[in-house]
Coordinates of C-alpha atoms and ligand atoms in Angstrom, one line a residue:
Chain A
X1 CA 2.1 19.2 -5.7
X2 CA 6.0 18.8 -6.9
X3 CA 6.8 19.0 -3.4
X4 CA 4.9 16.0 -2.3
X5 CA 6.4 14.5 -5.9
X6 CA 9.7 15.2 -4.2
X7 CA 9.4 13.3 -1.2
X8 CA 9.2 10.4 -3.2
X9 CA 12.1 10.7 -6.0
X10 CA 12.7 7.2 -6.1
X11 CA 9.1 7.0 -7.5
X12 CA 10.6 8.6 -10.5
X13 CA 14.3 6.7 -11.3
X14 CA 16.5 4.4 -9.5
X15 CA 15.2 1.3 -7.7
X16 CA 12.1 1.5 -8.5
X17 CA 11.9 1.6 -12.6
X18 CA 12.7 -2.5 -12.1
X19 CA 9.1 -2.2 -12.3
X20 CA 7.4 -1.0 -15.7
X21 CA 5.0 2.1 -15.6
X22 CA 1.6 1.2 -14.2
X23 CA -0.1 3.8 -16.8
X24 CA -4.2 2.6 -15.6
X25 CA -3.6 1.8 -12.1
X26 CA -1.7 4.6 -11.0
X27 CA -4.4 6.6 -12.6
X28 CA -7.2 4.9 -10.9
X29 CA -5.3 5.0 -7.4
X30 CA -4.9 9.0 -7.8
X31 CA -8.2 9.5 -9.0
X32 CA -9.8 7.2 -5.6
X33 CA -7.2 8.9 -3.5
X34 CA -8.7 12.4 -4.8
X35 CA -12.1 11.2 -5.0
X36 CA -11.8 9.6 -1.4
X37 CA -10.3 12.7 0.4
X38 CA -12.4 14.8 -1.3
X39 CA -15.3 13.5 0.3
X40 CA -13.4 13.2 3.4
X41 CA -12.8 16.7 3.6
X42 CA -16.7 17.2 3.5
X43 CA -17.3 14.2 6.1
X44 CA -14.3 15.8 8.4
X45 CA -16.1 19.4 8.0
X46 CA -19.7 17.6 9.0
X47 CA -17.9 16.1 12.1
X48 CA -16.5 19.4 13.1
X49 CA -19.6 21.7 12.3
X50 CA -21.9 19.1 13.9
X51 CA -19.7 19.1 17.1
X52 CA -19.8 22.9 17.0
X53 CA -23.4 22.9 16.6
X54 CA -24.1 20.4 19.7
X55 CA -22.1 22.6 21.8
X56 CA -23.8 25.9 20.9
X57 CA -27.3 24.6 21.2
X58 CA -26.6 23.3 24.6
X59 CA -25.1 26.5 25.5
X60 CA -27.7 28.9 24.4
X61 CA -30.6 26.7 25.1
X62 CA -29.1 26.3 28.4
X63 CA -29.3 29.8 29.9
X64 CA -32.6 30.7 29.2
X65 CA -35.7 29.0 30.7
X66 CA -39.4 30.0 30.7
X67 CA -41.9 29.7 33.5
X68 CA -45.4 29.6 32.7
X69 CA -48.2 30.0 34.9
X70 CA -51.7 28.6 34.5
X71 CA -53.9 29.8 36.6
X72 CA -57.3 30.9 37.2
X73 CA -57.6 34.4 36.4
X74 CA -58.4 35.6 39.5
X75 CA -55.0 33.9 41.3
X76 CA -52.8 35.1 37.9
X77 CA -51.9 38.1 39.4
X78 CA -50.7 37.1 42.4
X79 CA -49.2 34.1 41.4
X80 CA -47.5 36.1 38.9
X81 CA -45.6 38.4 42.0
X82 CA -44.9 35.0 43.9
X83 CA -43.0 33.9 41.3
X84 CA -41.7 36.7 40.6
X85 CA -40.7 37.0 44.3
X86 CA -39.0 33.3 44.6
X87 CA -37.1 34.4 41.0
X88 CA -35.5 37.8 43.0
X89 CA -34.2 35.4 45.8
X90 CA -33.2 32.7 43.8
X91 CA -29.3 31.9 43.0
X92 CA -28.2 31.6 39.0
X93 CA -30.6 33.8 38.1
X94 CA -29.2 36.8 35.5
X95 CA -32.6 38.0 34.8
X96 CA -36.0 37.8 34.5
X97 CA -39.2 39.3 33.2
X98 CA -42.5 39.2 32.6
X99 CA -44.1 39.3 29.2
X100 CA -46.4 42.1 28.5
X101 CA -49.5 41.0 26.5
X102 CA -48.8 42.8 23.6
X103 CA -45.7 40.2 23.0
X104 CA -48.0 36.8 23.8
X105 CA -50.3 38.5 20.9
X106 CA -47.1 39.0 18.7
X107 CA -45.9 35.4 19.7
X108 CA -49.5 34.1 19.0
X109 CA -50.1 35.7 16.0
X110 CA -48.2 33.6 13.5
X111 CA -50.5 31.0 14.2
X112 CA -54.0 32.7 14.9
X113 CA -54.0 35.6 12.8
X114 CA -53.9 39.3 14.0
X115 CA -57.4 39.9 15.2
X116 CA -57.2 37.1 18.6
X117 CA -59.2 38.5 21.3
X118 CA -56.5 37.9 23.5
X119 CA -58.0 39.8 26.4
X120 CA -60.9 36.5 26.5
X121 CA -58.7 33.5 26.2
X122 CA -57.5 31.9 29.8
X123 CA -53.9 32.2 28.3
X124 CA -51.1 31.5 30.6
X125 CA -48.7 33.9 31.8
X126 CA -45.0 33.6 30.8
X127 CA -42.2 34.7 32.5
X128 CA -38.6 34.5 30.9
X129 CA -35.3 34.0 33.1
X130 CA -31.4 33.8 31.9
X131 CA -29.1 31.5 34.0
X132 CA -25.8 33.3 35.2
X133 CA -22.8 31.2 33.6
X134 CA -22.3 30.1 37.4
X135 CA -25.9 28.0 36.5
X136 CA -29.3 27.5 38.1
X137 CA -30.6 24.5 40.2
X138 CA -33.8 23.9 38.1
X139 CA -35.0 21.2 40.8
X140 CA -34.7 23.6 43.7
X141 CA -36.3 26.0 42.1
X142 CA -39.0 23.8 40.6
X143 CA -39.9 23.3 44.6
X144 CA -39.8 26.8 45.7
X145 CA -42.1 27.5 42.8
X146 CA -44.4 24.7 43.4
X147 CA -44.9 26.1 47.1
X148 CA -45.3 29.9 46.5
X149 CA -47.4 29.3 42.7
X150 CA -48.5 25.9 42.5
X151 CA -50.0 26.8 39.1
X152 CA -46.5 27.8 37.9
X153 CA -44.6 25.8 35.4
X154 CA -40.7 25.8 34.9
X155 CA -39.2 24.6 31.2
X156 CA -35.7 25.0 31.2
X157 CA -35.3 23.7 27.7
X158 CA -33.7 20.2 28.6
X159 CA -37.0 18.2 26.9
X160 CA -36.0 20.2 23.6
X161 CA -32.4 20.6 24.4
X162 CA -31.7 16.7 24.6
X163 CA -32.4 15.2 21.8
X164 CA -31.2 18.6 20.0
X165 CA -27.8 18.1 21.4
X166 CA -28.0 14.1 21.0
X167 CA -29.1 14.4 17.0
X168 CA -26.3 16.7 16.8
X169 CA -23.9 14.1 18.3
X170 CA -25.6 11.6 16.1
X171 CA -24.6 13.5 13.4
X172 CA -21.2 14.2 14.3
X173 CA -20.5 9.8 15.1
X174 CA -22.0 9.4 11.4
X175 CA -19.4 12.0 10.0
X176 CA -16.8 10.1 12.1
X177 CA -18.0 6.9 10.9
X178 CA -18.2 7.8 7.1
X179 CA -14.6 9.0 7.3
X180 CA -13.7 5.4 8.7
X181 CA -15.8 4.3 5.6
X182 CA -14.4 6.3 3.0
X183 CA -10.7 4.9 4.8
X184 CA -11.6 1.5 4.7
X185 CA -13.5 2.5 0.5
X186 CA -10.0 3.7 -0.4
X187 CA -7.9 0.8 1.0
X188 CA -10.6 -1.8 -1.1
X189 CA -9.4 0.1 -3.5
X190 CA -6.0 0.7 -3.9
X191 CA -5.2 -2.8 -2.7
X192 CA -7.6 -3.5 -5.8
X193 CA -5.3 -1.5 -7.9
X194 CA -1.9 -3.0 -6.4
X195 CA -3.4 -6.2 -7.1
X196 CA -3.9 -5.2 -10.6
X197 CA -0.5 -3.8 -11.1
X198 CA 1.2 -6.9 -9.7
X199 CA -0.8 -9.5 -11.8
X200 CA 0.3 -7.6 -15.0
X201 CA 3.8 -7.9 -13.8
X202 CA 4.1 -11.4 -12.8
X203 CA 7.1 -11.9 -15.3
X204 CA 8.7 -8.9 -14.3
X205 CA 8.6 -10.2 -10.4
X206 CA 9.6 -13.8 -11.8
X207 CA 13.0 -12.0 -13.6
X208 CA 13.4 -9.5 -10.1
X209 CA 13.3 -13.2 -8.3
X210 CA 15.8 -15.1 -10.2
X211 CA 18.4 -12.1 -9.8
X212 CA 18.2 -12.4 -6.5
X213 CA 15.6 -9.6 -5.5
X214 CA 14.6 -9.8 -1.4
X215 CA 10.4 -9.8 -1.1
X216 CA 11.2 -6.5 0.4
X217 CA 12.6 -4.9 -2.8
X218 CA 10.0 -6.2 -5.3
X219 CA 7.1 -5.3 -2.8
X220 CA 9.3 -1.5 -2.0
X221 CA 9.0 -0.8 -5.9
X222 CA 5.0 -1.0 -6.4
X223 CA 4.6 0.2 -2.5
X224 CA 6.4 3.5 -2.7
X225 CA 4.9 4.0 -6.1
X226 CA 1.3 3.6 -4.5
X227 CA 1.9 5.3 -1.6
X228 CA 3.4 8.0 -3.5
X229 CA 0.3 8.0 -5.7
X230 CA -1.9 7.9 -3.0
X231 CA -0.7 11.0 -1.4
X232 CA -0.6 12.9 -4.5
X233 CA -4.4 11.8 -5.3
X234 CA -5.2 12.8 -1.7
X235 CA -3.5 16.0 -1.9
X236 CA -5.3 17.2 -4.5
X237 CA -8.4 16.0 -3.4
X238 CA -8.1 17.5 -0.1
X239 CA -7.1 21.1 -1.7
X240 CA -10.2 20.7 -3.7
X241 CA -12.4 19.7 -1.0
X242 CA -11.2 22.7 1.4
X243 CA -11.7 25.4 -1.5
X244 CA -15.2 23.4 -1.8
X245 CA -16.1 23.9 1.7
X246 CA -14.6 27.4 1.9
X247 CA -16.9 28.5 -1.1
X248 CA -20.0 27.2 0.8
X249 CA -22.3 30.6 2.0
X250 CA -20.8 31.8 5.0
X251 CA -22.4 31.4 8.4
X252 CA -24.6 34.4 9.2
X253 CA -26.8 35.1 12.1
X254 CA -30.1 33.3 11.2
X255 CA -28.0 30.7 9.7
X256 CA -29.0 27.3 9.9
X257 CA -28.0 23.7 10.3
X258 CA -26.2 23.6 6.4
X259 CA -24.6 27.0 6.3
X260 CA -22.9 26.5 9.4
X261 CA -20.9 23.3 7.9
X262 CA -17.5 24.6 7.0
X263 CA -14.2 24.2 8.9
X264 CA -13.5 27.3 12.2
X265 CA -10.3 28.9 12.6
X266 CA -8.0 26.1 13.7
X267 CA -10.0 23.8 12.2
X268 CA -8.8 24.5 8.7
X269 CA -5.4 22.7 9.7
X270 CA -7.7 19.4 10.6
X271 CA -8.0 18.4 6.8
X272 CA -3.8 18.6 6.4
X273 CA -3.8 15.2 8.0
X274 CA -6.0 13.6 5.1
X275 CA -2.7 13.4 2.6
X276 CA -0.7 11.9 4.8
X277 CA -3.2 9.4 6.5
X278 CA -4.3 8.5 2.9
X279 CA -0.6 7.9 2.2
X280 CA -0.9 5.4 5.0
X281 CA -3.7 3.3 3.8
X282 CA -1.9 3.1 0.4
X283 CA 0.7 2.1 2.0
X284 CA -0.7 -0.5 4.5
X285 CA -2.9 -2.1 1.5
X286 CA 0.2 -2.0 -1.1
X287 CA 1.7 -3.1 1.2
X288 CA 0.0 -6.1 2.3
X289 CA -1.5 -6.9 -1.2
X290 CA 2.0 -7.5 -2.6
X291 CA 3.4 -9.7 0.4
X292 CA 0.3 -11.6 -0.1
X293 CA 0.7 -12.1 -3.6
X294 CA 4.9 -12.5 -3.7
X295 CA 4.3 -15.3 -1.0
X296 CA 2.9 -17.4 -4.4
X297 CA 6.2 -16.8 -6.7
X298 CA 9.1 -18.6 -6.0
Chain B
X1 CA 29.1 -25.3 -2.6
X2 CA 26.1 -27.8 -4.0
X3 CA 25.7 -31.3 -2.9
X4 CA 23.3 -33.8 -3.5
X5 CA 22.1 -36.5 -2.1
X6 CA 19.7 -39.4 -3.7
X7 CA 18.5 -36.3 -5.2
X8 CA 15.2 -37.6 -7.4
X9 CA 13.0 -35.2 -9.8
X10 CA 9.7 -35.5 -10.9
X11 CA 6.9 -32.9 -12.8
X12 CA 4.3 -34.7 -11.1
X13 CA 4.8 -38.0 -13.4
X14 CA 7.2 -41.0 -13.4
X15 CA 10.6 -39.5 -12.2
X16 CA 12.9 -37.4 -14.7
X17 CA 15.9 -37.8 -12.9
X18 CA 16.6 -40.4 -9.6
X19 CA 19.3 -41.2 -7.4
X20 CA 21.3 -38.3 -8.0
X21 CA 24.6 -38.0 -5.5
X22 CA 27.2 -35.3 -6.3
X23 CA 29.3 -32.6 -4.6
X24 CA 30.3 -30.0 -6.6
X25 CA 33.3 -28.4 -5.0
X26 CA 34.3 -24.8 -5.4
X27 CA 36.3 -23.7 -8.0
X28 CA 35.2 -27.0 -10.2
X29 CA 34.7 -26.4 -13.9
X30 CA 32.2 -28.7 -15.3
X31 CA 29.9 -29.5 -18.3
X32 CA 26.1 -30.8 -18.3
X33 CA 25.7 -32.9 -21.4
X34 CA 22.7 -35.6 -21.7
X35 CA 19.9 -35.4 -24.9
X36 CA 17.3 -33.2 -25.4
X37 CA 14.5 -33.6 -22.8
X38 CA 17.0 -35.5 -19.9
X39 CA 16.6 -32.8 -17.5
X40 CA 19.8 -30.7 -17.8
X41 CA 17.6 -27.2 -17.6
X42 CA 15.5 -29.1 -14.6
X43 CA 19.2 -30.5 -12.9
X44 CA 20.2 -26.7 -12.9
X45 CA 17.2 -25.3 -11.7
X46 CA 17.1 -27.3 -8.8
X47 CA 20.5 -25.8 -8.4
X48 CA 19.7 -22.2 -7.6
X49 CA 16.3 -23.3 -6.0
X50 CA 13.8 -22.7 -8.2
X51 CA 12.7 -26.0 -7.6
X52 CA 12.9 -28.3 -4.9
X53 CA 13.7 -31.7 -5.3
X54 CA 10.7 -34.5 -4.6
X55 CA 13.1 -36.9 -2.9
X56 CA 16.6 -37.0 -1.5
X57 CA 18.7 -34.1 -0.2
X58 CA 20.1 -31.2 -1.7
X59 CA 22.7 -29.0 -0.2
X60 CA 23.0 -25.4 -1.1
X61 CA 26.4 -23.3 0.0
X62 CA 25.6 -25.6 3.2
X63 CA 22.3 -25.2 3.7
X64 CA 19.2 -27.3 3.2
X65 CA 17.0 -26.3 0.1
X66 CA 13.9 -27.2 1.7
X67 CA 14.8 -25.4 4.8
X68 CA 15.4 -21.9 3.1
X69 CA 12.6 -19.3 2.8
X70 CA 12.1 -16.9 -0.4
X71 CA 14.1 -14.2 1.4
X72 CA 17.1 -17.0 2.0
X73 CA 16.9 -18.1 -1.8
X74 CA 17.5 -14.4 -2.7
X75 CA 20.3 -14.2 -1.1
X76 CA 21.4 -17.3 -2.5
X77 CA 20.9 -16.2 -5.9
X78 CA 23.0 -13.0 -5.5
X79 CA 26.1 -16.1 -5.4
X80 CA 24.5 -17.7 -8.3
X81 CA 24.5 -16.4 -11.9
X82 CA 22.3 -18.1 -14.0
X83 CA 22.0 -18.0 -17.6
X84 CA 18.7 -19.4 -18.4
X85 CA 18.1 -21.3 -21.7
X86 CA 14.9 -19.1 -22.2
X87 CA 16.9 -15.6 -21.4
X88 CA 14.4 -13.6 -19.3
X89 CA 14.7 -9.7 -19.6
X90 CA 13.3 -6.6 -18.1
X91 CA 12.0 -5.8 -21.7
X92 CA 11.2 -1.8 -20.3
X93 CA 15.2 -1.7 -19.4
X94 CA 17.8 -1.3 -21.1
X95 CA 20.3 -4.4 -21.9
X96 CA 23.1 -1.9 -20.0
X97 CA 20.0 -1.8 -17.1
X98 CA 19.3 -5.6 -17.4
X99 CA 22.7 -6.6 -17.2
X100 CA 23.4 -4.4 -14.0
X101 CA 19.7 -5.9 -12.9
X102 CA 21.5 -8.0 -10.1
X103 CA 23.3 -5.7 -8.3
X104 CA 20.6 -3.5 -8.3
X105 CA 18.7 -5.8 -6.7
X106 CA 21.3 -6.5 -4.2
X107 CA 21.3 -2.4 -3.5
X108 CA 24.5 -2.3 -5.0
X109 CA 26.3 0.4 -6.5
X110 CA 27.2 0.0 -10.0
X111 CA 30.7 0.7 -11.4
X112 CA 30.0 2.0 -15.1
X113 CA 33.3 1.3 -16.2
X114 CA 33.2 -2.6 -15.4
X115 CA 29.7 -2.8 -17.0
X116 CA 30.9 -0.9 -19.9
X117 CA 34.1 -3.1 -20.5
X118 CA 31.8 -6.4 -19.8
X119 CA 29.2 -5.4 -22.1
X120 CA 32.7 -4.8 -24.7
X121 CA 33.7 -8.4 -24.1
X122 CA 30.3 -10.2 -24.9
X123 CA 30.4 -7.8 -28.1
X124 CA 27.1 -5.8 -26.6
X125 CA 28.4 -2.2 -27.0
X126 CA 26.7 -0.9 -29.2
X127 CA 23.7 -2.2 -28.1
X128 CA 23.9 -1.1 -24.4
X129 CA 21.3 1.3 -24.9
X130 CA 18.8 -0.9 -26.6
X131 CA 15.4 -2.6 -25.1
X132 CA 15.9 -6.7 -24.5
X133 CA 13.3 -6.9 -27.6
X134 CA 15.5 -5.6 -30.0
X135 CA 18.3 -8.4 -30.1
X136 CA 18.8 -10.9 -31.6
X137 CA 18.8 -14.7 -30.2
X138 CA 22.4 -14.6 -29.4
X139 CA 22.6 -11.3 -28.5
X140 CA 20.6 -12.5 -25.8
X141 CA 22.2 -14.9 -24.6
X142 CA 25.3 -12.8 -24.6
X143 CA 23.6 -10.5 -22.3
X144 CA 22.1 -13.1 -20.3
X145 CA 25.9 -14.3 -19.5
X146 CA 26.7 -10.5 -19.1
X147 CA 24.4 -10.4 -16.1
X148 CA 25.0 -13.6 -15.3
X149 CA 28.6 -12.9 -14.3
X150 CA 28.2 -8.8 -13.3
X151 CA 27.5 -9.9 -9.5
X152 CA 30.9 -11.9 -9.5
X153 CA 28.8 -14.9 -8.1
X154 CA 30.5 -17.5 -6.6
X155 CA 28.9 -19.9 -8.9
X156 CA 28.1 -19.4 -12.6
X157 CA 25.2 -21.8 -14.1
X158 CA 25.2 -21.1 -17.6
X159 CA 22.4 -23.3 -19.8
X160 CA 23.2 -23.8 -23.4
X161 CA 24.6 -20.3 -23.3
X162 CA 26.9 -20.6 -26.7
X163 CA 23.2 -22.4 -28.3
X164 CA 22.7 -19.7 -30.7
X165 CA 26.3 -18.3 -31.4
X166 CA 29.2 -18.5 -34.1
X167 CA 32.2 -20.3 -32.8
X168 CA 33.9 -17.7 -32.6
X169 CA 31.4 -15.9 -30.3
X170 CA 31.5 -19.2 -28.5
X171 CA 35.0 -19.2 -27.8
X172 CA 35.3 -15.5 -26.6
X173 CA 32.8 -16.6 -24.2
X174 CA 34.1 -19.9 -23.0
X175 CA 37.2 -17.8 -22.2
X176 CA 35.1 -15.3 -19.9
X177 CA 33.6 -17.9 -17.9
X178 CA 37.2 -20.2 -17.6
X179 CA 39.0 -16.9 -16.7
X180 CA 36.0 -16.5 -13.7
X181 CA 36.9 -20.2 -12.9
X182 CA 40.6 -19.6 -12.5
X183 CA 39.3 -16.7 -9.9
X184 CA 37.5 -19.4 -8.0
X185 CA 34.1 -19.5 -9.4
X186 CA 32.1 -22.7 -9.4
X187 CA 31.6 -22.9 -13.5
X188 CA 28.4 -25.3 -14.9
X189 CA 27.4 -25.4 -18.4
X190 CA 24.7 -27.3 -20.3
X191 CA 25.6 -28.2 -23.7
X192 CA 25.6 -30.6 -26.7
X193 CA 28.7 -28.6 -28.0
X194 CA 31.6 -31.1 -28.1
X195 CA 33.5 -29.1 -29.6
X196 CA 33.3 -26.6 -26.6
X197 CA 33.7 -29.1 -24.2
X198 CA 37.2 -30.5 -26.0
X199 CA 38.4 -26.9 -26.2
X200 CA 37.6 -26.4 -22.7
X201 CA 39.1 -29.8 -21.3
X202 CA 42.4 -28.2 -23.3
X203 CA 42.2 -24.6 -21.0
X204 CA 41.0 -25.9 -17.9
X205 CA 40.8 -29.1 -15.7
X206 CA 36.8 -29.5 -16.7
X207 CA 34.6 -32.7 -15.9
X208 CA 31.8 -33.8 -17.8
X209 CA 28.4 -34.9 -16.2
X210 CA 26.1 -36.8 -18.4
X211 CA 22.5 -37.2 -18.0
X212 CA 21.4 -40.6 -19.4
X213 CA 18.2 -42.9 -18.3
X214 CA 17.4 -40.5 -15.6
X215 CA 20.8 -40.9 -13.9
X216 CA 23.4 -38.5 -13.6
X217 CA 27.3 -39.7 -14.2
X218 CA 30.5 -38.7 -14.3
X219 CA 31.9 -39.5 -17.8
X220 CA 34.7 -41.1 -19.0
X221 CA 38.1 -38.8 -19.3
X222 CA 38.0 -40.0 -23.3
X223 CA 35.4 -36.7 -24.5
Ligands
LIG301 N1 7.4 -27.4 -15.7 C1 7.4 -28.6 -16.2 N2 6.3 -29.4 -16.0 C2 6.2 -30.7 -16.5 N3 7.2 -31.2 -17.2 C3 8.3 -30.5 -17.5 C4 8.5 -29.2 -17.0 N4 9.7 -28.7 -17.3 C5 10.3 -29.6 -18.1 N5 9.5 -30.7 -18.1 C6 9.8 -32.0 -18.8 O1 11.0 -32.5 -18.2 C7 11.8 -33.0 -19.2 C8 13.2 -32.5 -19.1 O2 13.2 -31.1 -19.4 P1 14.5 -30.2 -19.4 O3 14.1 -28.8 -19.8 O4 15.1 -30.4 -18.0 O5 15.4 -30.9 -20.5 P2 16.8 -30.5 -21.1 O6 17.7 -31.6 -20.8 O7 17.1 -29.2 -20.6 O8 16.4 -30.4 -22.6 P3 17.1 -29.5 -23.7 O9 18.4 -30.0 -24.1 O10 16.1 -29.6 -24.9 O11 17.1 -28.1 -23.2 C9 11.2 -32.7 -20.6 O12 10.6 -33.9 -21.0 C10 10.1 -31.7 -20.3 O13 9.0 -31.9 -21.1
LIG302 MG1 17.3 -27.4 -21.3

């Protein structure tokens, strides 16, 4: 934190002491700037996790497929081999299989309880395939299949895998969007402060004027002082937010959508650009807020 | 340096001051005189542009006053010193600070050596360190000349800067500001000191302007 003190010395002495300490709103603007990249660590994590997420679910969902078969029992069999047969000749396919009764009971049983008589219900027979990374042409083989087993069924996961992927993208445009928000919050905000700072020293900017002081020197004094604030706040609210995020339970296998939010490898280096983007907005709305207001003091 | 032309001033009213023509010529040394209420302070306010005349033209080193934009009237003010009648401080600086205030404002560098032996002349040494609060009326206005003059400005407007000083004080500085105008610097000062002005007219060739019903002239050579 001195170090990012130190880029801005002139905060401190010199030039810039022309204008008296701003005790309550250089406190509010650190605490919004901490406040505001705090939550935009968390909004920058969602972003990143949810683009993760999209890609993984398309992946994985992507390379398997299941085929199921309805037919009348006496055809099952055969259709079974048919499709079984097109599956052997067919290009993109890794592998494939058959399931064995005893795993449609243990798939079932969650939901009927452990005594089905499996052996009586017309159930339809599933076959699961992985694609080769090279991928499979699920139309093609949709035609073959409805030739050789017209009773044969192929999923390949796109009717879940779509709006899976597109929620996830979803997700990852709102954690875009809410850093924009918390940007835009934080610029309200400080130019709220600025604002502040320069009403309570109009007579000190009335004095500055009648030396001789350039718009550009009275509007350099509060502007560096904000931005330096600003970068300070968002500094430490950016520290905060990644020990937040790193503290969150780590992903594990069966993980789900909330323990997989964090920040990956490179990632971590993604919320270094808060500080100085916050020092920007401080900047930018200092900036503008004191033109605005010195344009009105002659 | 400043030229008017038909110059007329009014707050909004009937006119304060009308049909004011003058050229004030560098190096000039002259005094504002005129009762209380004419519109000396108002005369030299519309001399460093802090406000603009309602009719007439008025010239500043050359330049239109209506035609200059904030950023133009700085600069024009780093040639002015003004000593305002109502001395106006930096109250969280020092009177050392305050006094260097213009050339920090001008990004200059500031020779401690000349601000110390200024601050010695105007008698303000010992209170270099001290906040603007602290003095007393004319230790105020001795400080408001200090900065007044710390640029070296081409022009010096000074308003009733002896008002609340001894004579002697008065004097010392009366000398300052004729030892500025034997440099070349424009000198204006409002008053209602005779007495200054007659010990002034004995130092230096100074010419007194006199506000009366709203007009301004050039008075007689018997003051
Ligand atoms: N900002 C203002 N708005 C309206 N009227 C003003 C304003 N400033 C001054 N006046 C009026 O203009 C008149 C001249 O004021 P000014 O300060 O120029 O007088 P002065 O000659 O400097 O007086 P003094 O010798 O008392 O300092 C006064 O009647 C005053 O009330
Ligand atoms: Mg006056």
């Amino acid at each position: 934190m001195r170090a990012l003190f130190a880029l801005f010395p002139a905060d401190l002495s010199g030039a810039d002491r022309v204008v008296p300490p701003t005790g309550f709103t250089a406190r509010l603007t650190l605490l919004t700037a901490a406040a505001m990249a705090f939550l935009a660590v968390f909004a920058l994590a969602l972003s990143l996790a949810t683009g993760r997420l999209a890609e993984r679910w398309s992946e994985a969902l992507a390379r398997s497929a299941t085929i199921r078969i309805s037919a009348p029992a006496e055809q099952m069999q055969a259709q079974t081999r048919a499709v079984l047969e097109v599956l052997a000749t067919t290009p993109g396919v890794a592998t494939y299989r058959a399931l064995e009764p005893a795993e449609m009971e243990a798939l079932l049983e969650p939901w009927f309880g452990p005594d089905l008589p499996i052996d009586s219900l017309p159930l339809p027979q599933l076959i699961e395939l992985t694609e080769t990374s090279a991928g499979l042409d699920a139309d093609g083989l949709r035609l073959r299949l409805s030739a050789e087993a017209p009773g044969a069924v192929l999923d390949d996961h796109t009717r879940w895998r779509r709006p899976l992927v597109a929620a996830a993208g979803r997700l990852r445009l709102l954690g875009l969007l809410s850093l924009v928000l918390i940007g835009g919050a934080m610029a309200g905000m400080i130019t709220l402060a600025a604002q502040a700072a320069l009403a309570a020293n109009v007579q000190v900017i009335r004095v500055l004027r009648l030396v001789g002081a350039r718009d550009a020197f009275i509007a350099g004094a509060f502007v560096r002082r904000f931005t330096a604030r600003g970068l300070a706040g968002a500094g430490i609210g950016t520290a905060l937010g990644m020990v937040a995020v790193a503290a969150l339970p780590a992903t594990d296998e069966a993980g789900g959508f909330l323990t997989g939010l964090g920040f990956a490898g490179a990632g971590w280096l993604w919320p270094l650009i808060i500080p100085p983007l916050a020092a920007a907005v401080a900047w930018l709305a200092t900036r503008a807020a004191s033109l605005r207001m010195l344009k009105g003091i002659r | 340096m400043i030229e008017l032309q038909n110059v007329a001033m009014s707050y909004g009213g009937s006119e304060l001051l009308s049909e004011m023509t003058l050229k004030l010529v560098p190096g000039s040394f002259h005094f504002l005189t005129g009762p209380s209420g004419a519109g000396k302070t108002t005369f030299l306010k519309l001399c460093y542009a802090e406000l603009l005349p309602s009719a007439g033209h008025l010239a500043l080193f050359g330049q239109d006053v209506r035609a200059l934009g904030r950023d133009d009237i700085a600069g024009l003010r780093q040639k002015i010193g003004v000593v305002h009648q109502d001395c106006q401080f930096l109250d969280h600086l020092s009177v050392a600070e305050n006094v260097a205030l213009p050339l920090s404002v001008a990004r200059r560098p500031v020779d401690t050596a000349e601000l110390r032996e200024l601050l010695g002349w105007v008698g303000l040494k010992a209170q270099a360190g001290a906040l603007p609060p602290q003095l007393s009326g004319g230790e105020r206005q001795r400080a408001a000349l200090a900065r007044a003059v710390m640029m070296s400005p081409d022009v010096i407007l000074a308003d009733e800067p002896t008002g609340n000083l001894d004579w002697e004080m008065s004097l010392r500085l009366l000398s300052l500001l004729v030892e500025l105008n034997k440099m070349g610097k424009t000198v204006v000062i409002a008053t209602h000191d005779l007495n200054l002005i007659r010990t002034a007219k004995s130092q230096v060739a100074a010419r007194v302007l006199r506000i009366a019903n709203r007009r301004l002239q050039l008075a007689g050579a018997d003051l």
